[in-house]
PDB file of C-alpha atoms in Angstrom:
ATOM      1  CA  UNK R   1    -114.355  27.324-256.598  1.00 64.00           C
ATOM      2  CA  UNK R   2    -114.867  23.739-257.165  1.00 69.00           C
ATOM      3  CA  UNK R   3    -118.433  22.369-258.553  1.00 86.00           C
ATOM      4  CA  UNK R   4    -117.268  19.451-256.325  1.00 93.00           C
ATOM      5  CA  UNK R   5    -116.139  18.364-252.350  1.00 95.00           C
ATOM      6  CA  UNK R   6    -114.776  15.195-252.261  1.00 95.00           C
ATOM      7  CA  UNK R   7    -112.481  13.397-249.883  1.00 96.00           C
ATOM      8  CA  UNK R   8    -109.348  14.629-251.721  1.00 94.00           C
ATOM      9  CA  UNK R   9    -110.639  18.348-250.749  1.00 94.00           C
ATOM     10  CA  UNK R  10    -110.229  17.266-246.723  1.00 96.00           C
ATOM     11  CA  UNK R  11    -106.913  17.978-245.838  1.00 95.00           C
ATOM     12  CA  UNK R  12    -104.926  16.656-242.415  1.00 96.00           C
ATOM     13  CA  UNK R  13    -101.842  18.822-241.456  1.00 94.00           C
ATOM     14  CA  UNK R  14     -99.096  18.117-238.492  1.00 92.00           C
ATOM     15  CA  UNK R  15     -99.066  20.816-235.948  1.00 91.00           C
ATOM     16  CA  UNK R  16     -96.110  22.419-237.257  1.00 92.00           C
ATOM     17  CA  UNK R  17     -97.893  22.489-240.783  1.00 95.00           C
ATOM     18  CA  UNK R  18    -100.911  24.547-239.093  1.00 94.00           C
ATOM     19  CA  UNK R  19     -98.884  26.866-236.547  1.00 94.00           C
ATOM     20  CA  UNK R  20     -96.923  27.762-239.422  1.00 94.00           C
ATOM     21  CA  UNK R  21    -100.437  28.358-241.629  1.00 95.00           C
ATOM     22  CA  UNK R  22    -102.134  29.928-239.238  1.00 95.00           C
ATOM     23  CA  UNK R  23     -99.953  31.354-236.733  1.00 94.00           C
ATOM     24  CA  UNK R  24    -102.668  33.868-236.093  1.00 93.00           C
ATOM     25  CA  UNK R  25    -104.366  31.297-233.752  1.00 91.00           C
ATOM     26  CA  UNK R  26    -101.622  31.239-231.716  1.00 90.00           C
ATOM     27  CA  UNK R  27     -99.056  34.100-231.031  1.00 91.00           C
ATOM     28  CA  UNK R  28    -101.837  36.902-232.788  1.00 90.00           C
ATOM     29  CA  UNK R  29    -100.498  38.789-235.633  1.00 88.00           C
ATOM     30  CA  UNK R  30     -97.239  37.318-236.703  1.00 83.00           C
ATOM     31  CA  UNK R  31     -95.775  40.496-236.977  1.00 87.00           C
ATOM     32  CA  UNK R  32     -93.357  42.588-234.440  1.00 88.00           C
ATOM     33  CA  UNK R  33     -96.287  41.797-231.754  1.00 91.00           C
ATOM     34  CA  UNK R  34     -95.679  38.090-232.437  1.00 91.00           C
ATOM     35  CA  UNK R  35     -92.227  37.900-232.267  1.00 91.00           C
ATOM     36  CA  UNK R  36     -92.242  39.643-228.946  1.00 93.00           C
ATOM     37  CA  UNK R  37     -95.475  37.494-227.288  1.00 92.00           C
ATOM     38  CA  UNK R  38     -92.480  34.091-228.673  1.00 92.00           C
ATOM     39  CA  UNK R  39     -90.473  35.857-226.720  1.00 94.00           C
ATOM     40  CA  UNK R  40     -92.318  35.429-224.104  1.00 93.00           C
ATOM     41  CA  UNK R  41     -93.477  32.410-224.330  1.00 90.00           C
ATOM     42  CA  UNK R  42     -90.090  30.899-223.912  1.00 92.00           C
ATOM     43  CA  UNK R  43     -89.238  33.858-221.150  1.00 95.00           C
ATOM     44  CA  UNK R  44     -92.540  32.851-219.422  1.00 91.00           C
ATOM     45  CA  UNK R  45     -91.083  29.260-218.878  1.00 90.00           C
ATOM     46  CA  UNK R  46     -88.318  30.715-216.594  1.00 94.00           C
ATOM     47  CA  UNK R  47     -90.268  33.427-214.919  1.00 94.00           C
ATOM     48  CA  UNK R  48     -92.557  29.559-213.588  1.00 90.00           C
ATOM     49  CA  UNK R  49     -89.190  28.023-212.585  1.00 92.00           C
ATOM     50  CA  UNK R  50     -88.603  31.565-210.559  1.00 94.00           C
ATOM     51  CA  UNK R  51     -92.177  31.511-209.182  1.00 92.00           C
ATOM     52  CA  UNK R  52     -91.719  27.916-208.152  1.00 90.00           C
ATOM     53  CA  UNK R  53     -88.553  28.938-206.343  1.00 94.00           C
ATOM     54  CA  UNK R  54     -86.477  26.832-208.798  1.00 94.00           C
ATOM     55  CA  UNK R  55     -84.193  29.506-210.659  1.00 96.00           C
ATOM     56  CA  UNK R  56     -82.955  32.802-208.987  1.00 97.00           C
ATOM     57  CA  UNK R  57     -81.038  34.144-212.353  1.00 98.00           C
ATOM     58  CA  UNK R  58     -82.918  34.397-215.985  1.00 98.00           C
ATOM     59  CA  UNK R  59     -80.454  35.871-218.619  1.00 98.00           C
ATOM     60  CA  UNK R  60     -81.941  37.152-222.278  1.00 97.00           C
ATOM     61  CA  UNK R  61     -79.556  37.563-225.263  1.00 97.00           C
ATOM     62  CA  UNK R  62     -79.860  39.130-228.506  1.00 96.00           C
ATOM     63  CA  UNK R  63     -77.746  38.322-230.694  1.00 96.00           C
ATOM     64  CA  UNK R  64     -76.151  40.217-234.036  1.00 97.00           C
ATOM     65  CA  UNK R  65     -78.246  37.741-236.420  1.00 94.00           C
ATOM     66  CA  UNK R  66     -81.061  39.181-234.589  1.00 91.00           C
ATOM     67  CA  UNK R  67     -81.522  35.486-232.843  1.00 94.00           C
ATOM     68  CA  UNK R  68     -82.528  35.561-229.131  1.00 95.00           C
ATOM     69  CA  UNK R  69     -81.359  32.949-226.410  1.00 96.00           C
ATOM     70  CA  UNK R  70     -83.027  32.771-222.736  1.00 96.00           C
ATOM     71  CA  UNK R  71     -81.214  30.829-220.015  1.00 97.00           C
ATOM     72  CA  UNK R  72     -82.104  29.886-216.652  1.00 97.00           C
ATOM     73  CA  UNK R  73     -80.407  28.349-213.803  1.00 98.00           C
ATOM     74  CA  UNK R  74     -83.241  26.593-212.747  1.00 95.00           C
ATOM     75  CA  UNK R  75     -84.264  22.482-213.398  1.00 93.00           C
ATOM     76  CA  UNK R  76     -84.156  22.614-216.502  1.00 92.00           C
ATOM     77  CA  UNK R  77     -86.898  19.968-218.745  1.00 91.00           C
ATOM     78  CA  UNK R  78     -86.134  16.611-217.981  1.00 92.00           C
ATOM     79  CA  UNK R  79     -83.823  14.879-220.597  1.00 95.00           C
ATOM     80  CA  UNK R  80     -84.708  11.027-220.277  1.00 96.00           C
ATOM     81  CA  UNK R  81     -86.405   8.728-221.888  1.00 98.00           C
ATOM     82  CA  UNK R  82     -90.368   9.215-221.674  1.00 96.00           C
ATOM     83  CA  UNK R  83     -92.018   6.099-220.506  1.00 96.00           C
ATOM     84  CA  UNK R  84     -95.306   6.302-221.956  1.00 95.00           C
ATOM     85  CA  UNK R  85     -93.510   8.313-225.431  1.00 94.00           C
ATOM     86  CA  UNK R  86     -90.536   6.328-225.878  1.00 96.00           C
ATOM     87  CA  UNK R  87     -88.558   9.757-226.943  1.00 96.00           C
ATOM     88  CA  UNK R  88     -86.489  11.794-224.211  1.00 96.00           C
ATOM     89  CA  UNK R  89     -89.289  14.223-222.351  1.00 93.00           C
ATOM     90  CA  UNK R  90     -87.320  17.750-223.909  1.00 93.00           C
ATOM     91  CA  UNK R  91     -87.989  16.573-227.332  1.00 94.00           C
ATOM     92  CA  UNK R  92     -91.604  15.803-226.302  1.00 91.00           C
ATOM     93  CA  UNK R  93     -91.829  18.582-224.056  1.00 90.00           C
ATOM     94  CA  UNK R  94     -90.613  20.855-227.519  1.00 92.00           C
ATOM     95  CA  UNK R  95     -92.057  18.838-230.172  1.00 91.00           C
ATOM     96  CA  UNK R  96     -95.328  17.747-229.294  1.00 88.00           C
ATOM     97  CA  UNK R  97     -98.479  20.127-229.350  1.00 84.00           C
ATOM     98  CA  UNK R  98     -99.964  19.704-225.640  1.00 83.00           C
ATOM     99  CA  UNK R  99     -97.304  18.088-224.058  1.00 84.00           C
ATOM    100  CA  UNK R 100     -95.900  19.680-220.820  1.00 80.00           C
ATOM    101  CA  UNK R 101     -95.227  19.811-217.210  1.00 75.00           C
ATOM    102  CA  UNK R 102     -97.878  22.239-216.344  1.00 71.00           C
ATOM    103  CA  UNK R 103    -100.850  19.988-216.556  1.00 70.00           C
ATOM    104  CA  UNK R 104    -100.531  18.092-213.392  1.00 66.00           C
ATOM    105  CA  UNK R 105    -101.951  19.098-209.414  1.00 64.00           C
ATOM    106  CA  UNK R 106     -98.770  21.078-207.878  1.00 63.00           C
ATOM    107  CA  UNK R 107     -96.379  21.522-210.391  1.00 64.00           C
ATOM    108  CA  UNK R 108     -96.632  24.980-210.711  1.00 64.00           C
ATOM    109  CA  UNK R 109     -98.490  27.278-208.136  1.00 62.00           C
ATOM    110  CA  UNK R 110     -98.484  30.103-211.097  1.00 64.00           C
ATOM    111  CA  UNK R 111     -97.624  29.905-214.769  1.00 67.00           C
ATOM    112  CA  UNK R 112     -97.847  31.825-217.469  1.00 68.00           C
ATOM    113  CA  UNK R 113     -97.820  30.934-221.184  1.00 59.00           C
ATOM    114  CA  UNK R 114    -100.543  28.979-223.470  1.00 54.00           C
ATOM    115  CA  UNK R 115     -99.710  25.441-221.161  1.00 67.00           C
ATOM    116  CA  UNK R 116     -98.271  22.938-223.515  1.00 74.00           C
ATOM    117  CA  UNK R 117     -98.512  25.223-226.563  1.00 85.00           C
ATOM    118  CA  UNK R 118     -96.187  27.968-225.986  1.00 86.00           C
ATOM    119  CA  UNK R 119     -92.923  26.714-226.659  1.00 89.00           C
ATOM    120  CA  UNK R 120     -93.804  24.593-229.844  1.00 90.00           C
ATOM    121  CA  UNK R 121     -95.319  27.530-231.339  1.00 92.00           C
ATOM    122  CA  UNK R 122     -91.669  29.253-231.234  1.00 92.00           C
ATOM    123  CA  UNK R 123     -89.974  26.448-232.512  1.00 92.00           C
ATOM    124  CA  UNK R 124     -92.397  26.025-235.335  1.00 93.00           C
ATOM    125  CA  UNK R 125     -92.092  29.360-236.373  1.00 94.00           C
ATOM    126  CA  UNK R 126     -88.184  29.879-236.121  1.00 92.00           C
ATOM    127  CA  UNK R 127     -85.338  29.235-238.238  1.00 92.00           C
ATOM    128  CA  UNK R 128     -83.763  27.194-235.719  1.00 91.00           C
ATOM    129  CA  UNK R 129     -84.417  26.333-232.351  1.00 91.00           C
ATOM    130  CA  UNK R 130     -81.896  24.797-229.927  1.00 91.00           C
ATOM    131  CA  UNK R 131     -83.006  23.297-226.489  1.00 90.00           C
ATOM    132  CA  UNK R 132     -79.212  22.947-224.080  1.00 86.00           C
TER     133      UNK R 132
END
């Protein structure tokens, strides 16, 4: 331990530094358990479109590298430009811890998920992540 704290022990880390550190705080243990509750966070996203009366088919893949793909046929995220962001609202929507649809009066009736956390966790803690 150091006989000192200074300002160089304070340490500031972007949100994919800390899910990544931590990832405890956010899916539980990051074993089995936490792959499956990613899972769902993305699945969760669907199962809202569904509940909104938005999407009527959901289809989950696993793949042979062991990757997983969800699709929906409902809206979709929104792929222009953000006004207030100045970056297209799926990039927000997937890279910014908070960010999200669900935060609004009447957007969604019901939703699951950790609201504006969810889906950033997964792509923080995957090898890849691809939005279509």
């Amino acid at each position: 331990m150091a006989a000192e704290y200074t300002e160089d022990d304070i340490k500031s880390l972007d949100w994919r530094e800390h899910i990544r550190m931590r990832p405890g705080m956010y899916i539980g243990d990051p074993d089995e358990r936490g792959l499956h509750h990613c899972v769902f966070e993305v699945l969760d996203n669907s199962i809202d479109e569904h509940l909104a009366g938005h999407c009527n088919r959901i289809k989950i893949s696993i793949h042979v590298d062991g990757s997983i793909s969800i699709a929906d046929n409902g809206r979709g995220i929104p792929v222009d430009m953000h006004p207030k962001f100045g970056i297209p609202a799926v990039e927000l929507v997937l890279t910014n811890l908070h960010a999200g649809g669900k935060f609004g009066q009447g957007a969604y009736k019901y939703s699951g998920g950790l609201h504006g956390v969810g889906a950033k966790c997964v792509n923080a803690l995957a090898d890849w992540f691809r939005a279509d």
